[in-house]
mmCIF file of C-alpha atoms in Angstrom:
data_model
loop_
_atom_site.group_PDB
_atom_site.id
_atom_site.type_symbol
_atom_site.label_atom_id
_atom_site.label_comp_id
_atom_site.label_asym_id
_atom_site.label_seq_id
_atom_site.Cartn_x
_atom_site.Cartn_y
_atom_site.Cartn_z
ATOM 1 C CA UNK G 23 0.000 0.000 0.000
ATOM 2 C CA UNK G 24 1.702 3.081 -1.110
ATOM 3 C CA UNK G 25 1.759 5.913 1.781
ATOM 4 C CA UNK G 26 0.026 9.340 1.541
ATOM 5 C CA UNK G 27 1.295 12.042 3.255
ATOM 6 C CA UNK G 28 -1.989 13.825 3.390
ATOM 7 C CA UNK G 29 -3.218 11.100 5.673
ATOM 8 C CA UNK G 30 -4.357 12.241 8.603
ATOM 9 C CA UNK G 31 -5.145 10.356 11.940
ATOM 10 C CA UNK G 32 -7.162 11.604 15.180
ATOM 11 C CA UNK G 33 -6.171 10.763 18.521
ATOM 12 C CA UNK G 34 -8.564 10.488 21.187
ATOM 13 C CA UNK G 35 -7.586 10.714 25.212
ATOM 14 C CA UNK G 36 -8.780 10.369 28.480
ATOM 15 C CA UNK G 37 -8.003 11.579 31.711
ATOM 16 C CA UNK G 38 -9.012 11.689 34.975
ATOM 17 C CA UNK G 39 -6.531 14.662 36.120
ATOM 18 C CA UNK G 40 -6.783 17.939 35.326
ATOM 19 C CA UNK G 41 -3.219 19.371 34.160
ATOM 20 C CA UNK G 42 0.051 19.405 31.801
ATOM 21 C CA UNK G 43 0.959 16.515 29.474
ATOM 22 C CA UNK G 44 3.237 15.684 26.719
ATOM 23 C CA UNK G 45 2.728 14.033 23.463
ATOM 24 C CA UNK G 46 5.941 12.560 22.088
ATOM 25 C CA UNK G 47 7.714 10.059 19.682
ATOM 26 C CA UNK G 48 9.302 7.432 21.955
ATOM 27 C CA UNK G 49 10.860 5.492 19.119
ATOM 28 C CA UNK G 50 10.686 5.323 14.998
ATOM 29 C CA UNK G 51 11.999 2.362 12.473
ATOM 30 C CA UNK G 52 11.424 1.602 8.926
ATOM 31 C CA UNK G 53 10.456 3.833 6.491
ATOM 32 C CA UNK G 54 8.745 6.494 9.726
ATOM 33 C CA UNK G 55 12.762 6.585 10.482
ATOM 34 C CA UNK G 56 12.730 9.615 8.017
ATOM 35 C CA UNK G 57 9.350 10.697 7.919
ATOM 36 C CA UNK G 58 8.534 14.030 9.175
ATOM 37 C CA UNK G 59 5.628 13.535 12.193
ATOM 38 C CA UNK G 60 3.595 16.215 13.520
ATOM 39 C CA UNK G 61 0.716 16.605 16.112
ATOM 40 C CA UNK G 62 -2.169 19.577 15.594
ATOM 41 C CA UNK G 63 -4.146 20.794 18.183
ATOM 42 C CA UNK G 64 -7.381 21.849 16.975
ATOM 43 C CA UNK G 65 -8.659 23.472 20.129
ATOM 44 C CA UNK G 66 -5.684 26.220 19.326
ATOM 45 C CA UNK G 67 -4.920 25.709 16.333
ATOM 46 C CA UNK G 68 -1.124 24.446 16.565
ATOM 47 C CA UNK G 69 0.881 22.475 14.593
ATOM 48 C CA UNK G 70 4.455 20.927 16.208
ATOM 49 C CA UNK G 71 6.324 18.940 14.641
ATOM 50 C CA UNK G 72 7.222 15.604 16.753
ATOM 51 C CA UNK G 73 10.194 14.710 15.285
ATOM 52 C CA UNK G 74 11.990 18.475 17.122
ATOM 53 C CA UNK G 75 10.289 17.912 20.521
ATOM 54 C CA UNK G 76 7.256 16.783 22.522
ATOM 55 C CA UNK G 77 4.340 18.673 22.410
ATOM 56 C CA UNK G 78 3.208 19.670 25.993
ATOM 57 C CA UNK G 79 -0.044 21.166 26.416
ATOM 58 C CA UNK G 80 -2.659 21.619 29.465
ATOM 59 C CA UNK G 81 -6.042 20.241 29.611
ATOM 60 C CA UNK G 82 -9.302 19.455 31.814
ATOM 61 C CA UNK G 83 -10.032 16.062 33.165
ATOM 62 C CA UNK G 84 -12.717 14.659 30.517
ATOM 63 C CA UNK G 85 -12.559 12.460 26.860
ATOM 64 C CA UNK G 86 -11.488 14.651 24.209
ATOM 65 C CA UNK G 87 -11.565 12.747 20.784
ATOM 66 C CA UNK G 88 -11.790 15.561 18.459
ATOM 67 C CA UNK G 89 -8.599 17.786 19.948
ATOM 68 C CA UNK G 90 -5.661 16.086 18.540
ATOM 69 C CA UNK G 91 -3.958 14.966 14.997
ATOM 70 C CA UNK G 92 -1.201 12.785 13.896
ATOM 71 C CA UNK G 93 -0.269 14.340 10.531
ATOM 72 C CA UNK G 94 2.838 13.962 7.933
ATOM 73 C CA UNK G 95 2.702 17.343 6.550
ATOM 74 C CA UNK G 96 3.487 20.617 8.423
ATOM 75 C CA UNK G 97 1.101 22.370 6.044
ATOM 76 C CA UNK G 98 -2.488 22.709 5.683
ATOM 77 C CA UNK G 99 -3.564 21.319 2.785
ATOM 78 C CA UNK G 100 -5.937 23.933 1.149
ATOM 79 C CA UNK G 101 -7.939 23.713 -2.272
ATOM 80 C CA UNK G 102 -7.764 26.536 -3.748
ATOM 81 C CA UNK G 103 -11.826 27.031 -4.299
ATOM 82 C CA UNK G 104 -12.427 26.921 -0.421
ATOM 83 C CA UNK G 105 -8.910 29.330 0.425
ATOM 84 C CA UNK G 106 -11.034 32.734 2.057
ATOM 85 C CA UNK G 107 -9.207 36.210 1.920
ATOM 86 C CA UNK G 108 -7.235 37.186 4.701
ATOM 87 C CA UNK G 109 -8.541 39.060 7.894
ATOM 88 C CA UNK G 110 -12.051 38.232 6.801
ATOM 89 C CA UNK G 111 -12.782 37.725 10.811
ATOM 90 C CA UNK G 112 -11.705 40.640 13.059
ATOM 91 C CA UNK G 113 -11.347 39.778 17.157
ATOM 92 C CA UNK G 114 -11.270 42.664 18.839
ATOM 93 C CA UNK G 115 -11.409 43.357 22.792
ATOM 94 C CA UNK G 116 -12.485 47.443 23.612
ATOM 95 C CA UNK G 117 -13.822 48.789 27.045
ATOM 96 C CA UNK G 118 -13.988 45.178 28.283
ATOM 97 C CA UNK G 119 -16.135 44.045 25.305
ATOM 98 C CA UNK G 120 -15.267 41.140 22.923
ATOM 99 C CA UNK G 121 -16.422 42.157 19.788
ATOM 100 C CA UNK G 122 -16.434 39.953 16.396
ATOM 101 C CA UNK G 123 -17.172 40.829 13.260
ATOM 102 C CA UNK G 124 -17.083 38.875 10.207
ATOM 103 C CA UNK G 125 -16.655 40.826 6.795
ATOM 104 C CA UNK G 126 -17.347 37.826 4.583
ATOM 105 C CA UNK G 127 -19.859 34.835 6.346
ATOM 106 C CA UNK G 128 -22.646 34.930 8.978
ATOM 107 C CA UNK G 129 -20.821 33.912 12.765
ATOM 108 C CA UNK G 130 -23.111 30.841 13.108
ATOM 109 C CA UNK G 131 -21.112 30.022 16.674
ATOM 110 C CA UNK G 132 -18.447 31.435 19.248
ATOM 111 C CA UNK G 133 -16.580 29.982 21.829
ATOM 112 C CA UNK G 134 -13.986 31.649 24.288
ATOM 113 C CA UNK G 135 -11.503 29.444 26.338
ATOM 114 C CA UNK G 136 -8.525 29.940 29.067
ATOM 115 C CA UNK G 137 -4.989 28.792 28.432
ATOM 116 C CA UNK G 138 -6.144 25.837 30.155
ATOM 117 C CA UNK G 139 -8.161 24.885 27.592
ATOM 118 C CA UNK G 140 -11.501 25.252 30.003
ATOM 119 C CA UNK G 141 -14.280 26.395 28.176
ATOM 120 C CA UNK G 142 -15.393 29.777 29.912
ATOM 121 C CA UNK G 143 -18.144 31.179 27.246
ATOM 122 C CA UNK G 144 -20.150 29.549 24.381
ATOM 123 C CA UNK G 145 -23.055 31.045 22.051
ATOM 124 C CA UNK G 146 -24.398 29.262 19.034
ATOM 125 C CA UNK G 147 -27.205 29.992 16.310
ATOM 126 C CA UNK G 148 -25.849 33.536 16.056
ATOM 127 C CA UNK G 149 -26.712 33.896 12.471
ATOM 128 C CA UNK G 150 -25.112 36.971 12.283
ATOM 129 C CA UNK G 151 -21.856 39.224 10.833
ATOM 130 C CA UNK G 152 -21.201 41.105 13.983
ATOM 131 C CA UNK G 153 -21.539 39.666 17.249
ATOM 132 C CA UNK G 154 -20.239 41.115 21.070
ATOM 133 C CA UNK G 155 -19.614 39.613 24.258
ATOM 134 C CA UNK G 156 -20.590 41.769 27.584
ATOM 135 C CA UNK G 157 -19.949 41.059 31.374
ATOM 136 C CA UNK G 158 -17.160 38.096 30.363
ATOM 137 C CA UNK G 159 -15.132 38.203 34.041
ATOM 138 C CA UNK G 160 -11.770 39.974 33.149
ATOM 139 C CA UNK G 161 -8.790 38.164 34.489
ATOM 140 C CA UNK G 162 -5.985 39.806 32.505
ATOM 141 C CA UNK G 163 -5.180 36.439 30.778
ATOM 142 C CA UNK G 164 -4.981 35.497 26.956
ATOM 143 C CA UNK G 165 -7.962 33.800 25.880
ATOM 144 C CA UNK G 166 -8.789 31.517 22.358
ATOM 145 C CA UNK G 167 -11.780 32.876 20.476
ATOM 146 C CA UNK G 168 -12.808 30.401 18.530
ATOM 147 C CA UNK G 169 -15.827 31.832 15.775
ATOM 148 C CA UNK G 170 -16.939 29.000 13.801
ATOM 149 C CA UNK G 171 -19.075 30.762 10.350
ATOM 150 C CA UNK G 172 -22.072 29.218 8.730
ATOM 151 C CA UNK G 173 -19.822 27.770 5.896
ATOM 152 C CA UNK G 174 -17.838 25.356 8.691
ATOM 153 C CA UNK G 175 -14.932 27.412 8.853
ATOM 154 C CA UNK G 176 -13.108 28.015 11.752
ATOM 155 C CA UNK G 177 -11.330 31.146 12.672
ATOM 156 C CA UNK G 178 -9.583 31.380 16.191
ATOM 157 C CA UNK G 179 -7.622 34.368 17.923
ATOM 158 C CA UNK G 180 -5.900 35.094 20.542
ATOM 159 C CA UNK G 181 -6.497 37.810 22.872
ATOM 160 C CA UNK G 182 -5.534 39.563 26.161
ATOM 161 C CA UNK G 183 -9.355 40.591 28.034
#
């Protein structure tokens, strides 16, 4: 069977302990001896490459079978036809108010979390290209926005709030 490099496989994990954890490559033969191996995180929207380093990253206790890849490619692979323009989804946070707006597709669904990964706000069936979050507890902390538009893409951005 020939291998494809734009194979993709999801990893699922459990835990029972909230906390830090690695992800790493304990030990390669055969032809993986000189593939390149990397892991994406789709709850921020990383991709590290296994083969420099284990990937560490902080999570709730909970099953999580959506979060993680095993990939062969650094790269997103992108057709052309569904490639949107740049900065089409602007995250912005002004006298403590979250405010998204969307120059291109309706915000169909928002979600903010911590650096811990814990979810902290969610909002669906927003159906709309503008979309603000009030009274969100300021911490002084980075927070993930993650905006998912009616066309299933996902945009996520960092901010301080």
């Amino acid at each position: 069977m020939p291998f494809e490099e734009a194979v993709e496989v999801s990893l699922g994990f459990k835990t029972t302990i909230v906390g830090s954890f690695a992800i790493a490559i304990n030990q390669k033969d055969g032809f993986f001896s000189t593939q390149n191996i990397f892991i994406e995180d789709k709850l921020l929207n990383v991709i590290h490459d296994l083969n420099e380093s284990s990937y560490n990253f902080t999570t709730q206790a909970g099953t999580f079978n959506d979060r993680f890849v095993l990939r062969y490619t650094g790269k997103n692979l992108v057709t052309k036809s569904f490639k949107k323009p740049e900065n089409t989804v602007l995250v912005s946070n002004v006298n403590k108010q979250i405010t998204i707006n969307s120059s291109v597709e309706m915000i169909d669904k928002v979600q903010v979390y911590d650096l811990l990964g814990r979810a902290i706000y969610q909002k669906m069936n927003i159906n709309n290209n503008e979309f603000s979050i009030q009274n969100l507890i300021r911490n002084h902390q980075t927070l993930l926005v993650k905006v998912l538009l009616r066309d299933g893409q996902i945009v996520a951005s960092k901010i301080m709030h």
